[in-house]
XYZ file of C-alpha atoms in Angstrom:
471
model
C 219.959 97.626 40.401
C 216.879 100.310 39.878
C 215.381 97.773 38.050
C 215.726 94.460 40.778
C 214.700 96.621 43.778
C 211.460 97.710 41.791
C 210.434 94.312 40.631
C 210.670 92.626 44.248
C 207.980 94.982 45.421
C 205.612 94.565 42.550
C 206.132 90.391 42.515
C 205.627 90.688 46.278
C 201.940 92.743 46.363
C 200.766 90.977 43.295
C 201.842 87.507 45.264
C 199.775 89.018 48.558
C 196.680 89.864 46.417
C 196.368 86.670 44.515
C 196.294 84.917 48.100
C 193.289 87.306 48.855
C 191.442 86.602 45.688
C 192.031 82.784 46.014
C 190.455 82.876 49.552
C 187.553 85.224 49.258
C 186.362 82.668 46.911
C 186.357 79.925 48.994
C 183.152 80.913 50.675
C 182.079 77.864 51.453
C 182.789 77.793 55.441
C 181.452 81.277 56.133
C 179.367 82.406 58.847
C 177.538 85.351 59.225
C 176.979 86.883 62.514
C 173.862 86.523 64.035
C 172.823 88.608 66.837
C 170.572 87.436 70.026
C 167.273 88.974 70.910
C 167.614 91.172 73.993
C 164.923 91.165 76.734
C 164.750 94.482 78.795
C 163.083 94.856 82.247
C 159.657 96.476 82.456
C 158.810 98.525 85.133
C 155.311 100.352 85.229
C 152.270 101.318 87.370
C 148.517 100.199 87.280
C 145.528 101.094 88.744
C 144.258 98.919 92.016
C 141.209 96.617 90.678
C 141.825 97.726 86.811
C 143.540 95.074 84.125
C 146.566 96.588 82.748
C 148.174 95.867 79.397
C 152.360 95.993 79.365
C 153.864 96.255 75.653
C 156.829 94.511 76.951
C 158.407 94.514 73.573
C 158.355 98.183 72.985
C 161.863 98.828 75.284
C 163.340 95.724 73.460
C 165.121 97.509 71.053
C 168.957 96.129 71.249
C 169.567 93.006 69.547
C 168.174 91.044 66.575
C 164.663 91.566 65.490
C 162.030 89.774 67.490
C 158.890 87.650 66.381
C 156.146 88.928 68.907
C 153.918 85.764 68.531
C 156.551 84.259 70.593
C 156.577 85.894 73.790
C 156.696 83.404 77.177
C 155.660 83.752 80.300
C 158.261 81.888 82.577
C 157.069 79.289 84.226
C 153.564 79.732 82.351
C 151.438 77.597 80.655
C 150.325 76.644 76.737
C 146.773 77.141 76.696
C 146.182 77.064 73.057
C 148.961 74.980 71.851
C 151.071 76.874 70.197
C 154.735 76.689 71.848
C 154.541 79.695 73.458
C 153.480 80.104 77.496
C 150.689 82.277 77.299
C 148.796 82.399 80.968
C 149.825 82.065 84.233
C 148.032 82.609 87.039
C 149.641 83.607 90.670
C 146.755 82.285 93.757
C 145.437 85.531 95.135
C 146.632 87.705 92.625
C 145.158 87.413 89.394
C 146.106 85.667 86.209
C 149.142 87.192 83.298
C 148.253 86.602 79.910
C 149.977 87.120 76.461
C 148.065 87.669 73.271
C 148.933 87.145 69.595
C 151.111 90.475 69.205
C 152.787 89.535 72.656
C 151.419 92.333 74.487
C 151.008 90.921 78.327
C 148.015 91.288 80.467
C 147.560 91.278 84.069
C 143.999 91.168 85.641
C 143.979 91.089 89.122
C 141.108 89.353 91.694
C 138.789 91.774 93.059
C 140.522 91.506 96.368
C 143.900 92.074 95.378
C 144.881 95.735 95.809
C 148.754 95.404 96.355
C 151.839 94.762 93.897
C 151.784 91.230 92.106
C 154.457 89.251 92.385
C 156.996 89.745 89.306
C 157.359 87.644 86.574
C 159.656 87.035 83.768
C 159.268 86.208 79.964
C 161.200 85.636 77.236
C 160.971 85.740 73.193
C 162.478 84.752 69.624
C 164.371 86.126 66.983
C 163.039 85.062 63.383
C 165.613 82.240 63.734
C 164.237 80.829 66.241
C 166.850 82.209 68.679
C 165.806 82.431 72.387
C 166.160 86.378 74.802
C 167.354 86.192 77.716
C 164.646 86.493 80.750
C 163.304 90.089 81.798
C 161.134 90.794 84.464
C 157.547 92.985 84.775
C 157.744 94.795 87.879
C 154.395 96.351 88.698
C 153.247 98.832 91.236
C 149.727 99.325 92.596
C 148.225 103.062 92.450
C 144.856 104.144 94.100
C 141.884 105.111 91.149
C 139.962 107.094 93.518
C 139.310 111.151 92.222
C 138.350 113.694 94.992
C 139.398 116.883 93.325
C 138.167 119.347 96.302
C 137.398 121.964 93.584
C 134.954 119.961 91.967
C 133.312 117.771 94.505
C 130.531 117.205 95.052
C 130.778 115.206 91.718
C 127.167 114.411 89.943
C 127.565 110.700 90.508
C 128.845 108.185 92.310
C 131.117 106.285 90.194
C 133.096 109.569 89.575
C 135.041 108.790 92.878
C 135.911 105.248 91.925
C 135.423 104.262 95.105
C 134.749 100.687 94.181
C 136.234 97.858 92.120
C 134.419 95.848 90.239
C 130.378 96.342 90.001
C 129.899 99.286 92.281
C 127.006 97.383 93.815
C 128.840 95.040 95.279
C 130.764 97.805 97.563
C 134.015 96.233 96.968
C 136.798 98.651 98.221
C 139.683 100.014 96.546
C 143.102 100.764 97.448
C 143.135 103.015 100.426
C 139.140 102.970 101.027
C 138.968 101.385 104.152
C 136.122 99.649 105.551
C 135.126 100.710 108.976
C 132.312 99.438 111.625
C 131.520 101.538 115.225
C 130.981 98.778 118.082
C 126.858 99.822 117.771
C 125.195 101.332 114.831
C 122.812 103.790 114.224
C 118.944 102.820 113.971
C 117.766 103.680 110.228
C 114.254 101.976 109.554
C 116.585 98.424 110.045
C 118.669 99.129 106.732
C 122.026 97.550 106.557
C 124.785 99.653 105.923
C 128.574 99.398 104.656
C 130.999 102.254 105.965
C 134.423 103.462 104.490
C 136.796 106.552 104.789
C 139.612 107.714 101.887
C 142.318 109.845 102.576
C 144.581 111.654 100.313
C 147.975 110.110 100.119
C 150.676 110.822 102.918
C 148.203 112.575 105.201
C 146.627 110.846 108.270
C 143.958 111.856 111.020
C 145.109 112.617 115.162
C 143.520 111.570 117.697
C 141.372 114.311 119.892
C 139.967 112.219 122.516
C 138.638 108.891 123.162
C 134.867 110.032 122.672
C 135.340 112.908 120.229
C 135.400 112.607 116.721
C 139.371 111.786 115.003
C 140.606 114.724 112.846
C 140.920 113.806 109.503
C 142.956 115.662 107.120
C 141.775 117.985 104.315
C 140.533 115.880 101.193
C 139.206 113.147 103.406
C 136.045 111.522 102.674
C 133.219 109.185 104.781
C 131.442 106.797 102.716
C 128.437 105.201 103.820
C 126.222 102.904 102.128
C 122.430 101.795 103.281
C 120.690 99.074 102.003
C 118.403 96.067 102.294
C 118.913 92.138 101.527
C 116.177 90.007 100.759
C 113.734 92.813 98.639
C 110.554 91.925 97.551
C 109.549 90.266 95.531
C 112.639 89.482 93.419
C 114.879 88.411 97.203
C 117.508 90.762 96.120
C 120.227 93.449 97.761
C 118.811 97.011 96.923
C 121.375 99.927 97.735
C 119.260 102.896 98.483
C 121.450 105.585 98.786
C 125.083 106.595 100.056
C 125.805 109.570 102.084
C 129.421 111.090 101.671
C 131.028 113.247 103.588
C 133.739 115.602 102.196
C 136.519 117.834 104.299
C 137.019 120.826 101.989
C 139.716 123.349 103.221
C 136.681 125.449 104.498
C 135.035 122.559 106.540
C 133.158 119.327 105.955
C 130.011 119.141 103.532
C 127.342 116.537 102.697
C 126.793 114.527 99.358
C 124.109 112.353 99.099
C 123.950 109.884 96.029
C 120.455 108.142 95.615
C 120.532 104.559 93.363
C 118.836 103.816 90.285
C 116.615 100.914 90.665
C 119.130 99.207 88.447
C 121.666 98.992 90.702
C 124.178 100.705 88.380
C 124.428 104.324 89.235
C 123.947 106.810 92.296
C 123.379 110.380 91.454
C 123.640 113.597 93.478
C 120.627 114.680 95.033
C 120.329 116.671 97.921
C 116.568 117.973 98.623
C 115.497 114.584 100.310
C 112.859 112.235 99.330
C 110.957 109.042 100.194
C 110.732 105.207 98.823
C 108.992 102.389 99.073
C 111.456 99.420 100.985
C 109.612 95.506 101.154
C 112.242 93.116 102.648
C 112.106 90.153 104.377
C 114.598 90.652 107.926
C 116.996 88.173 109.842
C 114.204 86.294 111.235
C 112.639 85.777 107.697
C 109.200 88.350 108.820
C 108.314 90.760 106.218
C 108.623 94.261 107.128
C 107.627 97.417 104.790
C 108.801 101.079 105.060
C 108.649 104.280 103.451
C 112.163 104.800 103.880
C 113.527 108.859 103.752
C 116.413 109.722 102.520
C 117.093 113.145 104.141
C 117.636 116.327 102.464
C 120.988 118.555 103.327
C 118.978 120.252 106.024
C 118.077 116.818 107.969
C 121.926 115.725 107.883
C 122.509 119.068 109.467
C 120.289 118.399 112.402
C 122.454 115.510 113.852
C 125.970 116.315 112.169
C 126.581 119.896 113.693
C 128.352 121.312 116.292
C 128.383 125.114 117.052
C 126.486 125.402 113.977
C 129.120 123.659 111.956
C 129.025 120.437 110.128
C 130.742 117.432 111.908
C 130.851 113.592 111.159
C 129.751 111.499 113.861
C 130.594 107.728 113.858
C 134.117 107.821 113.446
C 135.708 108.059 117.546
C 138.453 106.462 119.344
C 135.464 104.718 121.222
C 133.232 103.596 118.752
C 136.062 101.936 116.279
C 138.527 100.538 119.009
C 137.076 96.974 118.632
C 137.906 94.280 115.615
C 136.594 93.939 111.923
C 137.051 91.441 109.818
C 139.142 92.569 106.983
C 139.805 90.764 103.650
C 143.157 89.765 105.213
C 141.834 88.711 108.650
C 139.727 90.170 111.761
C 141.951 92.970 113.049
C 141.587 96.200 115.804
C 140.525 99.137 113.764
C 142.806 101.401 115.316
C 145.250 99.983 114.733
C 144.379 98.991 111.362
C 144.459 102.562 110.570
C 147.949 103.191 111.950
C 149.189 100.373 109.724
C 147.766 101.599 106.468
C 149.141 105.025 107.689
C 145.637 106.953 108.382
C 146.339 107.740 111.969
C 148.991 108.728 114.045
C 150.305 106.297 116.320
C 149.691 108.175 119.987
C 146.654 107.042 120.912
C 146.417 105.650 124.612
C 145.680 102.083 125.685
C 143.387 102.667 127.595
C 140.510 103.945 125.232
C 137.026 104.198 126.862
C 135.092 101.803 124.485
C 131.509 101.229 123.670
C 130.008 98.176 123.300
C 127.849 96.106 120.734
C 123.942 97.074 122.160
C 123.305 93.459 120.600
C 125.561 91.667 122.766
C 124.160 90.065 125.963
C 127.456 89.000 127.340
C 127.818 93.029 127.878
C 126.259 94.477 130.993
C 122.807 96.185 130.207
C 123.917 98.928 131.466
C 126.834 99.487 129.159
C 124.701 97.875 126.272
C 122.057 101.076 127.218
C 124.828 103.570 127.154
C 126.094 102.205 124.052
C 123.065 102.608 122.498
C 121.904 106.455 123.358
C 125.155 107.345 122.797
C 124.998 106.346 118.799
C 121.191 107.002 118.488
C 121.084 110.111 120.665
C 124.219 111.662 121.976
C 124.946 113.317 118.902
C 122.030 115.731 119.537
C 121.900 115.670 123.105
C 125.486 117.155 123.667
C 127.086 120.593 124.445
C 126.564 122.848 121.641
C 124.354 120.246 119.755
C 120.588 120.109 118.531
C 119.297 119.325 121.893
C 121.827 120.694 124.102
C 119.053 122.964 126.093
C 117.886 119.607 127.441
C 119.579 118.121 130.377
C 120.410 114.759 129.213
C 123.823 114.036 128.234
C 123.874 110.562 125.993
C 127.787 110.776 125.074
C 128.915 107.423 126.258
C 131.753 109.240 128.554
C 129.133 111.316 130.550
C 126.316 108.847 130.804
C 128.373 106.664 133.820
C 126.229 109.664 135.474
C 122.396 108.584 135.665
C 121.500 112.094 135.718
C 123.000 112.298 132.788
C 120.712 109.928 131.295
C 117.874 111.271 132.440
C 116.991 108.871 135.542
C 114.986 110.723 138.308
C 115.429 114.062 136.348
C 111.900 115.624 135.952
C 110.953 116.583 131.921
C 110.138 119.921 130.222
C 107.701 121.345 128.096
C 105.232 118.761 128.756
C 102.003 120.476 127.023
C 100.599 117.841 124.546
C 102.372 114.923 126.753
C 100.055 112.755 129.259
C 100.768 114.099 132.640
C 102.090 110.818 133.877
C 105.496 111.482 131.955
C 106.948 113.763 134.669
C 110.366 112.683 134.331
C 112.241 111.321 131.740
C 113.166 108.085 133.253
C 111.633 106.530 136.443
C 113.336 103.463 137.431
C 110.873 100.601 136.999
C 108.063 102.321 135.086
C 108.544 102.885 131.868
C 104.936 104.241 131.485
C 106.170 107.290 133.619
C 109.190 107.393 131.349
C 109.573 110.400 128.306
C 112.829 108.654 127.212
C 110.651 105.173 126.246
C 107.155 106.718 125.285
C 109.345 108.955 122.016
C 111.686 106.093 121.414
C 108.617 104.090 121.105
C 106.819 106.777 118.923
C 106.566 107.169 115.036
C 104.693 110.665 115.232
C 106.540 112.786 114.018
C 106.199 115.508 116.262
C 107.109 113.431 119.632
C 109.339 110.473 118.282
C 113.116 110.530 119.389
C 115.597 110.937 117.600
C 113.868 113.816 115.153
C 114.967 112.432 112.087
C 116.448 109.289 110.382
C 113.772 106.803 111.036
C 109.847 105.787 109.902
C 109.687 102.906 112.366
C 110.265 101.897 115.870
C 113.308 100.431 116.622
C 111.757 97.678 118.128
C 114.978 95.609 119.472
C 116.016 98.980 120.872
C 112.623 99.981 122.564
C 113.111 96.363 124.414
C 117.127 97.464 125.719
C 115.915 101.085 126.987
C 112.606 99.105 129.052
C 114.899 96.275 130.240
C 117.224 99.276 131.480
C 114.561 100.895 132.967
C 113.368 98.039 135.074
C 116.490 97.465 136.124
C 117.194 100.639 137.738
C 116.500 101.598 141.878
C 113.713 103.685 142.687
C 114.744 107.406 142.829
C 115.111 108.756 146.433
């Protein structure tokens, strides 16, 4: 009995393993397992204006191995033949682009400065084995560099300011172009205008004819040049004035450009150069054009002895620009992209464009001492010991502007000039005979120009001679 109950087992395994043996060699029909390549998402930042290389296949880790000469762009196209979608371009944006080792590319169009619209690829296994479809999210990040401990930075291009060829004064994220309704006289040079703020602050509003209060870290940007200079007909960029809000007040940074067009460096004792240009009405005009020294940007941008921007008031900006993505109110521009706080009134006192003749001369006159003068002829200004008052809210006053008021410190002045405007004589006004004046010693304003303002001299005389005789 020992004997048949220890056999049974025995016959049984030895039955079992002889059915394993006979099957493991019938290979014939077997399949090995073969994994699919796994796609993961990519999400990543890039600098507004810069190309940006993604190594999409560097988070791709689960799955079968992948061939990286076959990475797709969804709904791309095959540019050099090769079964893989290697470009794809997105109208507005800027064009994606997959190389050899299936890095991608994005390079965006100079005007882009926002987050492209995702996109998807897929790639291979070595058998030929298709991922599923993963996405590259990216987000847009300013390039611009104001450390306040550094700054005033030796050139230029150390703010990245600009995208693209810094001569061509393109922008960057969150530098935002900015025109007042009248600009500034400066020997007829052109001039581009832009303010940066650090991230998450914004400036208040103090008034409709006083400067806004921007934040700490804030900078003004502003660009003069000349189109059509001789003899080559070309733009030359002669120099950009910053403005910088430290934690201890504002300072000035002037940049000068090389005659290349490449580069503006730092330079802050003042000098002169030689400007040829042919203007709007295709007349060549010449000019020894300053650029001012520290000390000359002082004499107009102060206030109780302490530095101040000028331009940039509730008044002056309240009127439309043409942006890249259509003509728009500054103001509130600048409450969209966050850079002001939305209180102001609706009923902002508002200059007007000097070069408009649809305007009243009157307010066209106003609108022009006030950007050419009032920022020396002001309480606790340059001038304020004279008794004109240019600012655009207290010249609704004539006396304020000097009509029928009787001038001081006339020695070296011909004694017809008694007052600084007499209605209908502008050979008995001060106000035309320094506005019309290049000596240096008599012209108005002190600084900032070589020439006569010519259109300008024409507004004040047409003002004059429009005024009643005094009583």
């Amino acid at each position: 009995m020992k004997k048949y109950y220890t056999f049974l087992p025995f016959a049984f395994s030895f039955v079992l393993l002889s059915y394993f043996v006979v099957s493991c060699s019938d290979d014939d029909k077997y399949t090995p397992v073969d994994d699919l390549p796994i796609a993961t998402n990519d999400v990543l930042t890039y600098t507004a204006g810069m190309p940006v290389d993604i190594n999409v296949l560097e988070n791709d880790t689960t799955g079968d191995e992948v061939d990286p000469a076959t990475v797709s762009l969804v709904d791309g196209v095959d540019t050099d033949s090769n079964g893989t979608l290697d470009r794809k371009e997105v109208f507005g944006e800027g064009v994606w682009s997959v190389n050899s080792e299936g890095v991608v590319n994005f390079s965006p169009v100079l005007t882009f400065l926002g987050n492209p619209t995702i996109v998807s690829y897929t790639v291979m296994d070595f058998q030929g084995n298709s991922s599923n479809a993963a996405t590259i999210a990216l987000t847009v990040v300013s390039g611009v560099v104001v450390d306040l401990s550094q700054v005033p930075y030796a050139k230029l291009s150390d703010y990245n300011f600009f995208v693209g060829l810094m001569k061509d004064q393109n922008p960057t994220l969150g530098v935002l172009p900015y025109e007042p309704a009248s600009s500034l006289f400066t020997d007829y040079a052109l001039k581009k205008r832009f303010v940066w703020m650090p991230e998450g602050t914004l400036a208040t509003y103090n008034g409709d004819g006083n400067v806004l209060e921007l934040p700490t870290g804030a900078v003004i940007i502003k660009n003069f040049y000349y189109n059509n200079v001789q003899p080559s007909n070309t733009t030359r960029i002669i120099e950009s004035r910053l403005m910088i809000r430290k934690t201890t007040g504002w300072i000035f940074a002037e940049y000068v450009w090389n005659a290349e067009q490449t580069e503006a460096f730092l330079s802050m004792n003042g000098s002169n150069t030689s400007v040829t240009w042919l203007d709007e009405n295709n007349i060549q005009r010449s000019t020894n054009y300053r650029i001012p020294s520290e000390g000359e940007c002082f004499v107009c941008h102060k206030s109780n002895e302490v530095a101040i921007p000028i331009g940039i008031k509730p008044q002056n900006i309240n009127v439309p620009y043409n942006y890249v993505t259509g003509s728009q109110n500054q103001l509130a521009k600048w409450i969209q992209m966050g850079y002001l706080e939305n209180t102001i009134p609706s009923n902002i006192l508002t200059t007007v464009n000097y070069k408009d003749e649809t305007q009243s001369l009157d307010l066209r006159a106003r609108s022009y001492v006030d950007i050419n003068c009032a920022h020396c002829h002001q309480s606790n200004s340059h001038c304020d010991y004279r008794p004109m008052r240019f600012a655009f809210s207290e010249s609704a006053d004539l006396v304020n502007m000097g009509v029928c008021v009787d001038t001081q410190d006339m020695a070296g002045f011909p004694s017809a000039l008694g007052r600084i405007v007499t209605p209908g004589n502008i050979n008995r006004s001060m106000l035309h005979h320094r506005v019309g004046s290049t000596d240096t010693a008599v012209m108005m304003p002190l600084v900032g120009r070589t020439l006569v303002h010519e259109e300008g001299l024409q507004l004040i005389e047409a003002w004059i001679n429009s005024l009643d005789p005094c009583e």
